[in-house]
Each structure stands twice: as structure tokens, then as C-alpha cells.
mmCIF file of C-alpha atoms in Angstrom:
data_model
loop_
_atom_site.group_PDB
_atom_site.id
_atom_site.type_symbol
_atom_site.label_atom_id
_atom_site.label_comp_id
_atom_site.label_asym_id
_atom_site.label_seq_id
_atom_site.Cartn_x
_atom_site.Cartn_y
_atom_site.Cartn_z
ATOM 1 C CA UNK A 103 -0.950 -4.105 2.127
ATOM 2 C CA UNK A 104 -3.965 -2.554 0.782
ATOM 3 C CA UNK A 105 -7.260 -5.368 2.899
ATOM 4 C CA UNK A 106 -10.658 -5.515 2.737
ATOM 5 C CA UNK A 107 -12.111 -1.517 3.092
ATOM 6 C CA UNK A 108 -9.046 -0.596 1.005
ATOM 7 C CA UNK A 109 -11.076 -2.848 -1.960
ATOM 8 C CA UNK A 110 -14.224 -2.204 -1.101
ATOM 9 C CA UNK A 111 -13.180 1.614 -1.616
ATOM 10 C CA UNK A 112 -11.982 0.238 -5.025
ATOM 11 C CA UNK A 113 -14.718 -1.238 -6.225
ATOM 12 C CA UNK A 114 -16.888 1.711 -4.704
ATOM 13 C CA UNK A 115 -15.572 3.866 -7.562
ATOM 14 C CA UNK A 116 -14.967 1.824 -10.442
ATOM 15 C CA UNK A 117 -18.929 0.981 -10.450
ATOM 16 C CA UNK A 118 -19.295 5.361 -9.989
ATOM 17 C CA UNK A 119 -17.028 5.535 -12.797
ATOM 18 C CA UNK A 120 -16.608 2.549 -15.317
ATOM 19 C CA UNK A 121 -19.835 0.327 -15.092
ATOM 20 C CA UNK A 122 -21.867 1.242 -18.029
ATOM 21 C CA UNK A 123 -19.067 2.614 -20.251
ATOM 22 C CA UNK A 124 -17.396 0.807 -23.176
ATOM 23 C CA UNK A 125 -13.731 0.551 -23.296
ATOM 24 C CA UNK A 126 -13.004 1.970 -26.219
ATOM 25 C CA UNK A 127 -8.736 1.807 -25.060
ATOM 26 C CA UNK A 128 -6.701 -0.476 -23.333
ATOM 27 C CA UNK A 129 -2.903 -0.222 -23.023
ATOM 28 C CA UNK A 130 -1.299 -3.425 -20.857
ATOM 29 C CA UNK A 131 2.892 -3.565 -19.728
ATOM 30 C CA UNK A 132 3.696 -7.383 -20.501
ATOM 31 C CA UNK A 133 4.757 -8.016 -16.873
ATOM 32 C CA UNK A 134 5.779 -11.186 -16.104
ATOM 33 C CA UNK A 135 4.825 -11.093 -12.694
ATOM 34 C CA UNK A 136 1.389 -8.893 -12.835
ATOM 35 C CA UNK A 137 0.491 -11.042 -15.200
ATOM 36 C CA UNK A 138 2.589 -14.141 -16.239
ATOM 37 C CA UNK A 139 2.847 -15.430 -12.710
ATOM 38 C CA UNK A 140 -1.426 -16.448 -12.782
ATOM 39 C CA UNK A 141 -1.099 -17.476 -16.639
ATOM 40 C CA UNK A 142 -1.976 -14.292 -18.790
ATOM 41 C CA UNK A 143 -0.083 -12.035 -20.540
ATOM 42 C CA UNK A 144 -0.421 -8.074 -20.874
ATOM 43 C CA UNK A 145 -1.413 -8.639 -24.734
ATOM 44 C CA UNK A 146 -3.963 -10.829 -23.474
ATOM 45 C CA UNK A 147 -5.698 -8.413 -21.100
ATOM 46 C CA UNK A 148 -6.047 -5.693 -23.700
ATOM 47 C CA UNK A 149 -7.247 -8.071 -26.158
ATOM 48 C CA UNK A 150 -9.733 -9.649 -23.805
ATOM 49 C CA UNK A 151 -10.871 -5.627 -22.302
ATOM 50 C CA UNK A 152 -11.076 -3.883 -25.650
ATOM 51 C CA UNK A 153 -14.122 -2.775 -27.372
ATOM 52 C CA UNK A 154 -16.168 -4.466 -24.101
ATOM 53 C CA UNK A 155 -18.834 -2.604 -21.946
ATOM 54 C CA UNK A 156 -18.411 -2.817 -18.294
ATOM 55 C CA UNK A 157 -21.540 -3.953 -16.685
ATOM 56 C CA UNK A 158 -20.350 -4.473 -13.155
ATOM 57 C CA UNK A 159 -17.564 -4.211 -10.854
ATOM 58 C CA UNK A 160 -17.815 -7.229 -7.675
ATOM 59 C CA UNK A 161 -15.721 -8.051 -4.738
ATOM 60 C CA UNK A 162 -14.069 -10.862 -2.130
ATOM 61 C CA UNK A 163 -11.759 -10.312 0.934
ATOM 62 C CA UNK A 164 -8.356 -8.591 -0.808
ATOM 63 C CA UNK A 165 -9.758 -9.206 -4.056
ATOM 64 C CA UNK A 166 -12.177 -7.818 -6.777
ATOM 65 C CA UNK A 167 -13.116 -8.193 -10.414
ATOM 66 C CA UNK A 168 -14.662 -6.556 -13.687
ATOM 67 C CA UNK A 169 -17.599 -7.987 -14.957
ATOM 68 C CA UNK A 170 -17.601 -7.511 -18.838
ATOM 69 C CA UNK A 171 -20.328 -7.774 -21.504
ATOM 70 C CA UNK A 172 -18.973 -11.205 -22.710
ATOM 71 C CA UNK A 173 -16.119 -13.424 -20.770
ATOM 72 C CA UNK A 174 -13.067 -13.283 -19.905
ATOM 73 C CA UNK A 175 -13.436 -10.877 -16.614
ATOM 74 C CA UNK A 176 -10.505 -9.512 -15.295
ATOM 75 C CA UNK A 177 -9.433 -10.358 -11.496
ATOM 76 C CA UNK A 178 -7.772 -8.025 -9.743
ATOM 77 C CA UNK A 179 -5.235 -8.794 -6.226
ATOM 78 C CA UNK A 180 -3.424 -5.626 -5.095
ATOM 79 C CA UNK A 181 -0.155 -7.271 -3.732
ATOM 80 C CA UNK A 182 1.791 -5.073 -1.377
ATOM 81 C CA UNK A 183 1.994 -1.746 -3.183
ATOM 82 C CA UNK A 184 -0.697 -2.386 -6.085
ATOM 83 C CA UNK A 185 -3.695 0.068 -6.304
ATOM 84 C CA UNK A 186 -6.548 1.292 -9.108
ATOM 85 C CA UNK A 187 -6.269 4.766 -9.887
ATOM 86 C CA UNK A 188 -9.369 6.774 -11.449
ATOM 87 C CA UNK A 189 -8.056 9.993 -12.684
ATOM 88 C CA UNK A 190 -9.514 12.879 -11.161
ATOM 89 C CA UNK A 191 -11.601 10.813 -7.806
ATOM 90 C CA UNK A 192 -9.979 11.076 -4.640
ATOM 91 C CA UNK A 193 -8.811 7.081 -4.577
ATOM 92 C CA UNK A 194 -5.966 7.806 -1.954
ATOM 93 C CA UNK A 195 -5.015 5.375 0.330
ATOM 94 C CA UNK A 196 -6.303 4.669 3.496
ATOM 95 C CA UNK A 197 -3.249 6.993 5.048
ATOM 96 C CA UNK A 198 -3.325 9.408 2.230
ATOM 97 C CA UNK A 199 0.270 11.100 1.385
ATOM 98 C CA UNK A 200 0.115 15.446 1.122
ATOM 99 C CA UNK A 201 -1.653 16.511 -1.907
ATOM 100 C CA UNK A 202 0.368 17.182 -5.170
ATOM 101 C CA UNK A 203 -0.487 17.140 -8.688
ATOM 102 C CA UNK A 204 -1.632 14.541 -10.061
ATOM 103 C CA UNK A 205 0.453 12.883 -12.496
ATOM 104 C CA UNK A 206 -0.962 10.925 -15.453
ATOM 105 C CA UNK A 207 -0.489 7.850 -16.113
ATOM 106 C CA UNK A 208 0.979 6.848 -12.506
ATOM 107 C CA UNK A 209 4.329 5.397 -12.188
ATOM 108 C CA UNK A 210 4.875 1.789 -12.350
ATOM 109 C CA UNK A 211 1.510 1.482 -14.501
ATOM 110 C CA UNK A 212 0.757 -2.014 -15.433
ATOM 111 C CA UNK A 213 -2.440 -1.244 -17.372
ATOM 112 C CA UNK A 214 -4.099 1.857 -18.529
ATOM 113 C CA UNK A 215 -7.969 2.131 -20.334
ATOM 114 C CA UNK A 216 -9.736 4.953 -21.338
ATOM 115 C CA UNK A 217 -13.884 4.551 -21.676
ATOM 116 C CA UNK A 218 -15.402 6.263 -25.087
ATOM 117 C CA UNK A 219 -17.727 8.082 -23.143
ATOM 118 C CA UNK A 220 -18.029 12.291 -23.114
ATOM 119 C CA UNK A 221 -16.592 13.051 -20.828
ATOM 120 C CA UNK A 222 -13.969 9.967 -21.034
ATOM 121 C CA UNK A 223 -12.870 8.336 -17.942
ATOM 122 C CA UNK A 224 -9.466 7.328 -17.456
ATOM 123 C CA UNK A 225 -8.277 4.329 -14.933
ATOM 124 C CA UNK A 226 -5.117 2.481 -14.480
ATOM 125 C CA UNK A 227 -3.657 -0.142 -12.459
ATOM 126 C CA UNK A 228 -0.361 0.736 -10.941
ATOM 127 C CA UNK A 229 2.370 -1.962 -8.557
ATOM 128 C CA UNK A 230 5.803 -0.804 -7.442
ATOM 129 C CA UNK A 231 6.486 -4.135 -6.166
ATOM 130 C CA UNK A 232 5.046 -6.028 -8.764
ATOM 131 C CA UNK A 233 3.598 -8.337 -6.075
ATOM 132 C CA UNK A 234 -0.096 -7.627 -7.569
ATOM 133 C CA UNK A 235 -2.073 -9.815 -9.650
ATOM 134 C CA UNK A 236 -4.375 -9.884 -12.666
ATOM 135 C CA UNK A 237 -5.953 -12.964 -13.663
ATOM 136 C CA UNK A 238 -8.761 -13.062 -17.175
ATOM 137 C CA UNK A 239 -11.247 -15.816 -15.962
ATOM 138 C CA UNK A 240 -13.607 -17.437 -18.569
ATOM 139 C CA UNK A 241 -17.113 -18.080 -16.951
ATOM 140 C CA UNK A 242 -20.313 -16.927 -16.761
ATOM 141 C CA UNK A 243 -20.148 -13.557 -14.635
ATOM 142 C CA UNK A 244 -22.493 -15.271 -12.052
ATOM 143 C CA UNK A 245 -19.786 -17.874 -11.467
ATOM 144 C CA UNK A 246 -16.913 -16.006 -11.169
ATOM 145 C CA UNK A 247 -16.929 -16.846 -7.308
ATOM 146 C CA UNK A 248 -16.650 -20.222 -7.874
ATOM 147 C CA UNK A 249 -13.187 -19.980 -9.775
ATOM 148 C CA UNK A 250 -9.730 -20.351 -8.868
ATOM 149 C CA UNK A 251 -8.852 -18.765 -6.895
ATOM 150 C CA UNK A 252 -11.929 -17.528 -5.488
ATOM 151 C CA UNK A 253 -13.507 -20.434 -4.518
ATOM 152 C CA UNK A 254 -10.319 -21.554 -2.306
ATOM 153 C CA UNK A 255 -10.784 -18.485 0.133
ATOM 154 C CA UNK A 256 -12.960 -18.203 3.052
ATOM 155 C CA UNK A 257 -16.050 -16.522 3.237
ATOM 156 C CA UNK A 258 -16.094 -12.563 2.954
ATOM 157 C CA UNK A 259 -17.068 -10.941 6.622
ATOM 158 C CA UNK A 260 -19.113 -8.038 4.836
ATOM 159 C CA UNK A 261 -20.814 -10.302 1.978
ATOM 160 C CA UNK A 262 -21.022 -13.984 3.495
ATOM 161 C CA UNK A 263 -22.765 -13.367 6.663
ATOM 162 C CA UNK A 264 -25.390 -16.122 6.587
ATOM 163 C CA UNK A 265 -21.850 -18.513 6.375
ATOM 164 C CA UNK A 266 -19.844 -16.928 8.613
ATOM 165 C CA UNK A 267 -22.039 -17.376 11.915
ATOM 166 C CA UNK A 268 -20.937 -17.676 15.476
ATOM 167 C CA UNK A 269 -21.158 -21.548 14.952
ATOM 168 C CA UNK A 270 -19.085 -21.842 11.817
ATOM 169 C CA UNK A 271 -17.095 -19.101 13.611
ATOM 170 C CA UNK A 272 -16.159 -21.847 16.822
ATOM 171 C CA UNK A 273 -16.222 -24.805 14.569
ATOM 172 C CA UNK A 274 -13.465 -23.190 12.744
ATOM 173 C CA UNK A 275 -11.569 -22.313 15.487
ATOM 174 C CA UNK A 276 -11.716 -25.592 17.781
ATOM 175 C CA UNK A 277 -10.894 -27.582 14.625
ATOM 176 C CA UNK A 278 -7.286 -25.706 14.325
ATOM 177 C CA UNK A 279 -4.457 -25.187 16.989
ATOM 178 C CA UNK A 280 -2.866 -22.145 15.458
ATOM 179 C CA UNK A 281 -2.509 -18.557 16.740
ATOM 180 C CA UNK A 282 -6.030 -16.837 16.525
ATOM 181 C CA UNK A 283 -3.893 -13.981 14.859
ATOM 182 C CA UNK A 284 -2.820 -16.364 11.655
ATOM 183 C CA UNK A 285 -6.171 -17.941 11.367
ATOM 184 C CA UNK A 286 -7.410 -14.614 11.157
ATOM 185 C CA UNK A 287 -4.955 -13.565 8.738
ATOM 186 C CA UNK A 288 -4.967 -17.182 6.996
ATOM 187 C CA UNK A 289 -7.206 -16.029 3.369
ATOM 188 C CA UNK A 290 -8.512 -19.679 3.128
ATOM 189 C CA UNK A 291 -10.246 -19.384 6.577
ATOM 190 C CA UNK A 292 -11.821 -15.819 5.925
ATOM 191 C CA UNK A 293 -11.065 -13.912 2.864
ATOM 192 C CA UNK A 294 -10.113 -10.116 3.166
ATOM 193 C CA UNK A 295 -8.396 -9.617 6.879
ATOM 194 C CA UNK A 296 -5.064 -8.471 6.681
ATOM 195 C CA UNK A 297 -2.367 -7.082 9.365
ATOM 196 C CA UNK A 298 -4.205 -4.173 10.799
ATOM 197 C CA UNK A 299 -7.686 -5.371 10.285
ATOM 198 C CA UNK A 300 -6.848 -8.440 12.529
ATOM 199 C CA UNK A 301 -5.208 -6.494 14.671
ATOM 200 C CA UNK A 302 -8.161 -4.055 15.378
ATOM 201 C CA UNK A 303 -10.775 -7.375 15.387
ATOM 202 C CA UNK A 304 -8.369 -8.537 18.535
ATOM 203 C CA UNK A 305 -8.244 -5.419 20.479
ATOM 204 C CA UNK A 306 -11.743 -5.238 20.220
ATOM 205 C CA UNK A 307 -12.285 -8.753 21.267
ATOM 206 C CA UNK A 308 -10.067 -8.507 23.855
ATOM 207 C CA UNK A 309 -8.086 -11.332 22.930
ATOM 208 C CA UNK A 310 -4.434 -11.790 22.754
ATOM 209 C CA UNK A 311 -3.224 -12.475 18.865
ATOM 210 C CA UNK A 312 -0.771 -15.635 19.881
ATOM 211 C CA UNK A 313 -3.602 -17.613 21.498
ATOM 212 C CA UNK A 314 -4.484 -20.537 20.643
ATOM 213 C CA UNK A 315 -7.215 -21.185 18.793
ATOM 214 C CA UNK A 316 -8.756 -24.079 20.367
ATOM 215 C CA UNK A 317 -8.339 -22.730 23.942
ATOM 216 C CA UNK A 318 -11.186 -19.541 23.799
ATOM 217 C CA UNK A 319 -14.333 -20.275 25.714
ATOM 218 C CA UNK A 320 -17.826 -19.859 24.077
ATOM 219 C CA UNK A 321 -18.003 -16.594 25.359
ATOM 220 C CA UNK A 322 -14.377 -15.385 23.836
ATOM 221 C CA UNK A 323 -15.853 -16.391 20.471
ATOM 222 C CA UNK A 324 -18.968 -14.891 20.945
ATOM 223 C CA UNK A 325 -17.452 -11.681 21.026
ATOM 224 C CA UNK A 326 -14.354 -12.323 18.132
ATOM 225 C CA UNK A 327 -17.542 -12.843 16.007
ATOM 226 C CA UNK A 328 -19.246 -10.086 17.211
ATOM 227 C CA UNK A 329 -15.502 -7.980 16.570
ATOM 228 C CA UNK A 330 -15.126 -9.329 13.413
ATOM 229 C CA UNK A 331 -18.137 -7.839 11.720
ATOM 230 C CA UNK A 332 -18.478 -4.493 13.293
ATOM 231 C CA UNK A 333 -14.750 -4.118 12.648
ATOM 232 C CA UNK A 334 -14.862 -5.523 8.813
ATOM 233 C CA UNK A 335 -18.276 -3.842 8.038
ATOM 234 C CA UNK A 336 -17.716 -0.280 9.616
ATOM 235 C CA UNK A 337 -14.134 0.085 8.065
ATOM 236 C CA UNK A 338 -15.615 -0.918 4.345
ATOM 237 C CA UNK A 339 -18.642 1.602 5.247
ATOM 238 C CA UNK A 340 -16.068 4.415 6.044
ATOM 239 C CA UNK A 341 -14.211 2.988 2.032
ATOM 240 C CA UNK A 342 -11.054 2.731 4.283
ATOM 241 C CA UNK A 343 -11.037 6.544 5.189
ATOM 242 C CA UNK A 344 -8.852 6.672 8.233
ATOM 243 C CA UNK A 345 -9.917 10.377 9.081
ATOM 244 C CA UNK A 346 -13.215 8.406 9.632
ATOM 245 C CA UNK A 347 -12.355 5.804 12.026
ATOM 246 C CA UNK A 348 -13.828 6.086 15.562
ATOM 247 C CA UNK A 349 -11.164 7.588 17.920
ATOM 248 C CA UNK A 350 -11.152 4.688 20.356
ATOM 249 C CA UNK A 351 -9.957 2.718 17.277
ATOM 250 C CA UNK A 352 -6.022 1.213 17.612
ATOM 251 C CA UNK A 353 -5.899 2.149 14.085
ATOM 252 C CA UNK A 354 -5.396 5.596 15.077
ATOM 253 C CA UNK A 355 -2.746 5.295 17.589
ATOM 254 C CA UNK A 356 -0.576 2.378 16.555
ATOM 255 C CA UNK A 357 1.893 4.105 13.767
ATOM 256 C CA UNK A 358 4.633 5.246 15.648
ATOM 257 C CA UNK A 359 6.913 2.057 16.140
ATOM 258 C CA UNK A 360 10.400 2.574 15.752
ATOM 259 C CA UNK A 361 9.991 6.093 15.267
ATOM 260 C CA UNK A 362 11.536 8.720 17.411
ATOM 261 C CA UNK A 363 9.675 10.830 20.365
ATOM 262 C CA UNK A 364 6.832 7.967 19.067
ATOM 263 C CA UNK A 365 3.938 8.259 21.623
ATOM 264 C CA UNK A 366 4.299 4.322 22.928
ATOM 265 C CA UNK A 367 0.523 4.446 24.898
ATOM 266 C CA UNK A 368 -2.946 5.078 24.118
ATOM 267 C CA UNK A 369 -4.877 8.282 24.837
ATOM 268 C CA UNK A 370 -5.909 6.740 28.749
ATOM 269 C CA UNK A 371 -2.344 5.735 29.096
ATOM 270 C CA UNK A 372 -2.278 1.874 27.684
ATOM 271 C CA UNK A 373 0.521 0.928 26.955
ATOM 272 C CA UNK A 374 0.979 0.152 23.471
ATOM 273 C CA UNK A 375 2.942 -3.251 22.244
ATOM 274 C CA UNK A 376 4.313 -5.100 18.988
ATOM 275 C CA UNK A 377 4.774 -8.659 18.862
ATOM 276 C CA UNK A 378 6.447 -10.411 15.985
ATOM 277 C CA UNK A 379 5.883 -14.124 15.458
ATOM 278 C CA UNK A 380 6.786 -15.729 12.569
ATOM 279 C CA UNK A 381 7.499 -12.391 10.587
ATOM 280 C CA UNK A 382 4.324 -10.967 11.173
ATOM 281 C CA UNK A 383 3.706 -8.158 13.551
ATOM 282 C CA UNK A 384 0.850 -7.440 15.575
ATOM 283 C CA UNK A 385 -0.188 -4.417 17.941
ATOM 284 C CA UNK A 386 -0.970 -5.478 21.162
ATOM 285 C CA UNK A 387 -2.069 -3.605 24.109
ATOM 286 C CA UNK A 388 -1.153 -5.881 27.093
ATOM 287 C CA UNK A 389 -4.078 -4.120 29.841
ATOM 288 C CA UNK A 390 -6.833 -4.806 27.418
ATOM 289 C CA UNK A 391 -5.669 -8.103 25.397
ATOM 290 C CA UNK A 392 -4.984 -10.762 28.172
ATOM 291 C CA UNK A 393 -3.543 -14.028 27.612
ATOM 292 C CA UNK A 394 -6.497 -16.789 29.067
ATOM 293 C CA UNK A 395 -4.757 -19.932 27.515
ATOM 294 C CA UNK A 396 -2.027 -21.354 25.984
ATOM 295 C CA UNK A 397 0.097 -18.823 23.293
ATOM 296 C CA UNK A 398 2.749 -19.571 20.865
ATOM 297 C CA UNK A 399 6.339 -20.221 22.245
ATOM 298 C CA UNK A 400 8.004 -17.808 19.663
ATOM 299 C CA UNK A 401 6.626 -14.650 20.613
ATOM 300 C CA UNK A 402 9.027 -11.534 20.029
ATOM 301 C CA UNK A 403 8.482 -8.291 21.654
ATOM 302 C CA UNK A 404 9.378 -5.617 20.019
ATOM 303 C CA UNK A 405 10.494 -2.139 21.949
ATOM 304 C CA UNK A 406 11.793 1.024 19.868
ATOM 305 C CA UNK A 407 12.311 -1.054 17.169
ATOM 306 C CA UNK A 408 14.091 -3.771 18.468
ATOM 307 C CA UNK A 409 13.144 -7.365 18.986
ATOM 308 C CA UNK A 410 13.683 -9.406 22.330
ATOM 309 C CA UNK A 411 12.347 -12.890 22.733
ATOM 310 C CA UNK A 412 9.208 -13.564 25.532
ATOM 311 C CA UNK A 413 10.550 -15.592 27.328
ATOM 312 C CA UNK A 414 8.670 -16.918 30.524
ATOM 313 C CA UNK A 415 6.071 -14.115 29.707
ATOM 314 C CA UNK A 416 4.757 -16.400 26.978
ATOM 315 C CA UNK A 417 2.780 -19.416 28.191
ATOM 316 C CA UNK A 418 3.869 -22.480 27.409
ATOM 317 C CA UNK A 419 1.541 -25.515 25.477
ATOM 318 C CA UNK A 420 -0.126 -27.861 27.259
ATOM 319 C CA UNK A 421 1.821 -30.732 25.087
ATOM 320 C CA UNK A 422 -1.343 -32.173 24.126
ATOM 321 C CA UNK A 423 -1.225 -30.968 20.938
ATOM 322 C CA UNK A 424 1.253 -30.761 18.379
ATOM 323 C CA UNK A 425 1.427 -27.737 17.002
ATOM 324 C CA UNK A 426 1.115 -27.700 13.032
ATOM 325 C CA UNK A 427 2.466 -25.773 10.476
ATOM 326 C CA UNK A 428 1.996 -22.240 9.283
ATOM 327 C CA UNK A 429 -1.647 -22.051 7.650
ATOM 328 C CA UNK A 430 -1.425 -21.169 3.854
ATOM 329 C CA UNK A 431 -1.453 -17.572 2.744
ATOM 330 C CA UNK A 432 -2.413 -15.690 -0.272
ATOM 331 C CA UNK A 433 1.172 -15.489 -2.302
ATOM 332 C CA UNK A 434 1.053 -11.555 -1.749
ATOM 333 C CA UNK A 435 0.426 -11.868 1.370
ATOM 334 C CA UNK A 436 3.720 -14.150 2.375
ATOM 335 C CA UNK A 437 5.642 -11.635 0.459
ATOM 336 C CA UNK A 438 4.621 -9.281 3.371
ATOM 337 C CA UNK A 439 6.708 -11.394 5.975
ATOM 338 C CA UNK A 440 9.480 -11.715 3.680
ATOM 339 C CA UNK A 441 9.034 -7.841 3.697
ATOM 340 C CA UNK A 442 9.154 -7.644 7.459
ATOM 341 C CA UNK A 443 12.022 -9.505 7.401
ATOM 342 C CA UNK A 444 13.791 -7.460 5.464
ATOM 343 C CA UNK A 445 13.513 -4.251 7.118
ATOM 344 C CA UNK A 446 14.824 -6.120 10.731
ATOM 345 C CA UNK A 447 17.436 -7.381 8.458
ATOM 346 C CA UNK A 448 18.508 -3.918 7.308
ATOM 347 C CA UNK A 449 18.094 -2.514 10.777
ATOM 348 C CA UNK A 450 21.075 -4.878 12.233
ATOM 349 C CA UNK A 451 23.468 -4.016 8.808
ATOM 350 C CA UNK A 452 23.673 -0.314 9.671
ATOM 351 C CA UNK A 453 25.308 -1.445 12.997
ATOM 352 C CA UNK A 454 27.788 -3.602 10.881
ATOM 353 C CA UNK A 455 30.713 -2.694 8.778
ATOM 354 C CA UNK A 456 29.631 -5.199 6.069
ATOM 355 C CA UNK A 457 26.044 -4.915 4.400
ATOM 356 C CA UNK A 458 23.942 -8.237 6.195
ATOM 357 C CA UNK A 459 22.691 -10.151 3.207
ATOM 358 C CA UNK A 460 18.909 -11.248 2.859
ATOM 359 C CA UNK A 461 18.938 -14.748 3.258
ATOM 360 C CA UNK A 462 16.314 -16.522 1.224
ATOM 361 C CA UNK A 463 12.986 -17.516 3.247
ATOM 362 C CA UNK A 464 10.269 -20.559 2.829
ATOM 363 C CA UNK A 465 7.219 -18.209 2.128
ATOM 364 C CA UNK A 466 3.927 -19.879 3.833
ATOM 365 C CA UNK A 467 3.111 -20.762 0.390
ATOM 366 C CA UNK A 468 5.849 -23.028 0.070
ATOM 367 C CA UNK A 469 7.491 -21.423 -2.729
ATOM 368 C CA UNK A 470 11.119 -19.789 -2.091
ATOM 369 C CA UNK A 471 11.787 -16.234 -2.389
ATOM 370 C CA UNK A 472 14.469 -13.593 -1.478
ATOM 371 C CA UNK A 473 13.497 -10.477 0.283
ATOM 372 C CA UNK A 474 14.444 -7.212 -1.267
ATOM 373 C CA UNK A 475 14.086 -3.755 -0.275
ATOM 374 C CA UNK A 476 11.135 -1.679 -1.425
ATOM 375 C CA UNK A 477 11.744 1.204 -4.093
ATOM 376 C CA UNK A 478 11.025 4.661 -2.988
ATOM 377 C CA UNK A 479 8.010 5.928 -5.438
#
């Protein structure tokens, strides 16, 4: 799921290409999901774009936004498998695929808009999964922050740095008793911090992702602030280009799970390991990462692809707490453990005679959903 550099890379060329250029077409799919799911329509969007001069292009956490010559301003959430493509700029993902003709407009388009500038510029928004979405917001372009549903995430690590201090940093974290992995990944906490990005923060912290929250010392927190920045900030400098990325990153070693003759350890010979908890995975490299308190009880390790439980390896809770629920996710990002899910869930059927059936899953954000397998593009 495209996080925070993966927008910021976004947003990095639709200012270089769109701001200051009047849409002079806009084509929108009536998707039901893209679209319907945060109360627009694709007849809306092209009414609302069309004819309008982009003056600005902004950003928070895994989302971003257009900011047009008169309201409504588009709102933009990737999902899983959504992305912005600029035809003719190099907007590959952060793990690029082999270069091959481009083809015009991309598959699974949800939008397409052409500027009536000479040369024109061509852009379109493209999902697979359909998990993306695009919201019109009516507001004064100064406000847009302060909208729905905006204004219900957590600060942004590269843009809110006189709010996300070390203090509001340990206040956060002593007033929850979850995982320091899901408040990490938790969008209402801090916006833009997704699966790999949290991971990385961790391994340079030095902090095991099932800790509790409430159990780091000063010091611990100190340095998870310190992580989180230089992490967040250097990976949105780089616009999300891997190729980029210091060596010593995890990022650049952490790929190969489940995959055969896989290289399982880091260049100095750590050894390299996946935990799932609730449906989320996280790279952890036992040497470095250290366990100084009390973890979740329903840690998973997972080896070559296959899960075994902890066991006594994962410390047990104090019982002075009990622990709470899940925190809230972003919708998209929910649909990611139902994803996870899946593929473990397809892993046991080939091993059966009968197909194993998805079973339906509580997403964090209490709505019910069915997992289903992703469609080759």
C-alpha cells in the first residue's frame, strides 16, 4: 500500500505538471466504490474539475488533494493498488516493475483529465482493487485540513513537526496500551505510516513492534521520535525512490519472505524475522529489536512462509492492564489485513483437495468484509 513518500512523490509531480494549467477535459468511471463509498459520484467529479485552473496540489500522511480555482477540491486516498499517473514522468512505484511501453490511458482508470495547455498534459487516476478513494470537499482551500476526514488523522511526521514533539510523542504513547507497531500504524495517532515505514521507524529505534506502548522508558521514546522523523522525512526527500535508500536500510533487505533460495539475514549476518499479529506483518530482526517489556500474547512467527505461534518466547502482560481493542484504521488500510489474510488462506488450500473458503473478517473499522484475491494487472 502506496504510504507517506509514495504521496509525497505524488504530489511532487502533479504541482511540476498540473498546478497552473486549466482543465480543459475530464473523463470520470462512475465507480461505486472510488467514488460512491465517500458520497460522490464520477459525474460529479468531472463536473466539479472541468473548465477549473489548478492552483495547488497539498498533502497529509496517505493522503493528498487538488486545490482548484473555486471549491469543491478533490481528495485523493490511494487504497491498496491506487496510484496517479502523469503520462510521460517517471511516477513508478517505489519498487518499480521492468520498463515497457507505456500504455495510455492505464488499466483500471477511474478518472482521466487532460490540461489545455501546449504542450497538453495528461494525468489519470488508476485502482485495480478499487480500495482507493476520491472525495470533492466544499471549503475554502485553506481549510481543507480541517475536513472530514482530514481533521480525524494524526499529525503528518514531515509537515506537523511543531505538534508532533518528543512530549506529545510519550504522552501519546503512555496514554495507550497497544502494540507500538499498531499505534504507529493507527492513521488517527499519526497520519501517513504504513507497513514498511513502521517497520523501518522500529528497526531504527531498536524497539520490538509488539511492545507495549506504555512500557518504553524516556529514553526508548527519545529515540522512536528521533526514528520517526529521519525515517518519514528522508524517505519523502528520496519521493519514495528505493534505489535511493541508504544500504543499512531494512527496506532493502526484507523482500524475500516466502520466496525460494530467499536470503533470510542481513548483509552482517542478522537474522531476519516476520511476525504476524492480528493480520499484520512486521519485519523484525531479533539481535537489534529486543523485547524490554511486556509484548502482545498473539505473536506469530513466520518462517518460509509459514506461521507458528510464540509461545513462551512472547512475554506475557503484567495483568494490570486490560488490554483494549484494535485502534481504528483508515478503511483502506483494514482492507490490507483482510488482504494478508487471504494470501495465508490460499497458502493452506493448495495443500487441500477442496478450495479453503475466505471466511468473512471484522475489519478494524468495524465494518464487515470478505477477502478476495487480488487481480493480476
Amino acid at each position: 500500500m502506496p504510504e507517506i513518500a509514495e504521496v509525497a512523490r505524488i504530489v511532487h509531480f502533479m504541482k511540476k505538471s498540473l498546478v497552473g494549467k486549466t482543465l480543459a477535459t475530464v473523463k470520470a468511471i462512475d465507480d461505486t466504490n472510488v467514488f460512491g463509498k465517500v458520497g460522490t459520484s464520477g459525474a460529479e467529479f468531472q463536473d466539479a474539475l472541468t473548465g477549473k485552473k489548478v492552483l495547488d496540489a497539498g498533502r497529509q500522511g496517505k493522503y493528498f488533494w487538488l486545490i482548484m480555482s473555486s471549491p469543491p477540491h478533490p481528495v485523493f486516498h490511494l487504497g491498496m493498488t491506487g496510484w496517479i499517473y502523469i503520462r510521460g514522468e517517471p511516477l513508478a512505484h517505489y519498487r518499480p516493475k521492468e520498463e515497457e511501453e507505456e500504455k495510455w490511458p492505464p488499466k483500471y482508470w477511474k478518472f482521466i483529465l487532460e490540461t489545455d495547455s501546449k504542450p497538453k498534459v495528461e494525468a489519470a487516476f488508476a485502482d485495480a482493487r478499487r480500495f482507493g478513494r476520491i472525495r470533492l470537499v466544499n471549503c475554502a482551500a485553506e481549510n481543507i485540513r480541517k475536513t472530514t476526514p482530514l481533521k480525524e488523522n494524526g499529525p503528518d511526521p514531515t509537515i506537523d513537526t511543531n505538534i508532533l514533539t518528543e512530549g506529545w510523542l510519550e504522552q501519546k504513547m503512555k496514554s495507550k496500551h497497544v502494540p507500538v507497531k499498531a499505534l504507529l500504524l493507527d492513521q488517527a495517532n499519526i497520519s501517513g505510516i504504513g507497513n514498511w515505514v513502521g517497520d523501518e521507524i522500529l528497526y531504527n529505534a531498536k524497539l520490538h513492534p509488539e511492545q507495549y506502548s506504555d512500557t518504553f522508558s524516556s529514553a526508548q521514546v527519545k529515540q522512536l521520535h528521533k526514528s520517526i522523523l529521519y525515517i518519514c522525512q528522508t524517505a519523502v526527500d528520496f519521493l519514495a525512490d528505493s534505489s535511493k535508500f541508504p544500504e543499512e536500510w531494512l527496506f532493502k533487505h526484507r523482500w524475500g519472505k516466502g520466496k525460494k533460495d530467499s536470503v533470510a539475514t542481513l548483509p552482517n549476518g542478522a537474522k531476519i524475522t516476520f511476525l504476524t499479529v492480528g493480520g499484520r506483518t512486521s519485519c523484525v530482526i531479533p539481535s537489534v529489536q529486543k523485547k524490554t517489556g511486556a509484548v502482545a500474547g498473539d505473536v506469530k512467527e513466520v518462517e518460509n512462509g509459514d506461521e507458528k505461534p510464540a509461545g513462551k518466547k512472547a512475554a506475557k502482560s503484567n495483568g494490570t492492564k486490560k488490554r483494549k481493542d484494535a485502534p481504528k484504521v483508515e478503511e483502506s488500510d483494514a482492507e490490507e489485513q483482510v488482504e494478508e489474510t487471504t494470501k495465508k488462506l490460499k497458502g493452506t488450500s493448495r495443500a487441500s483437495t477442496k478450495p479453503a473458503k475466505v471466511k468473512e473478517e471484522i475489519v478494524a473499522s468495524g465494518r464487515r468484509r470478505s477477502g478476495r484475491g487480488r487481480p493480476k494487472v
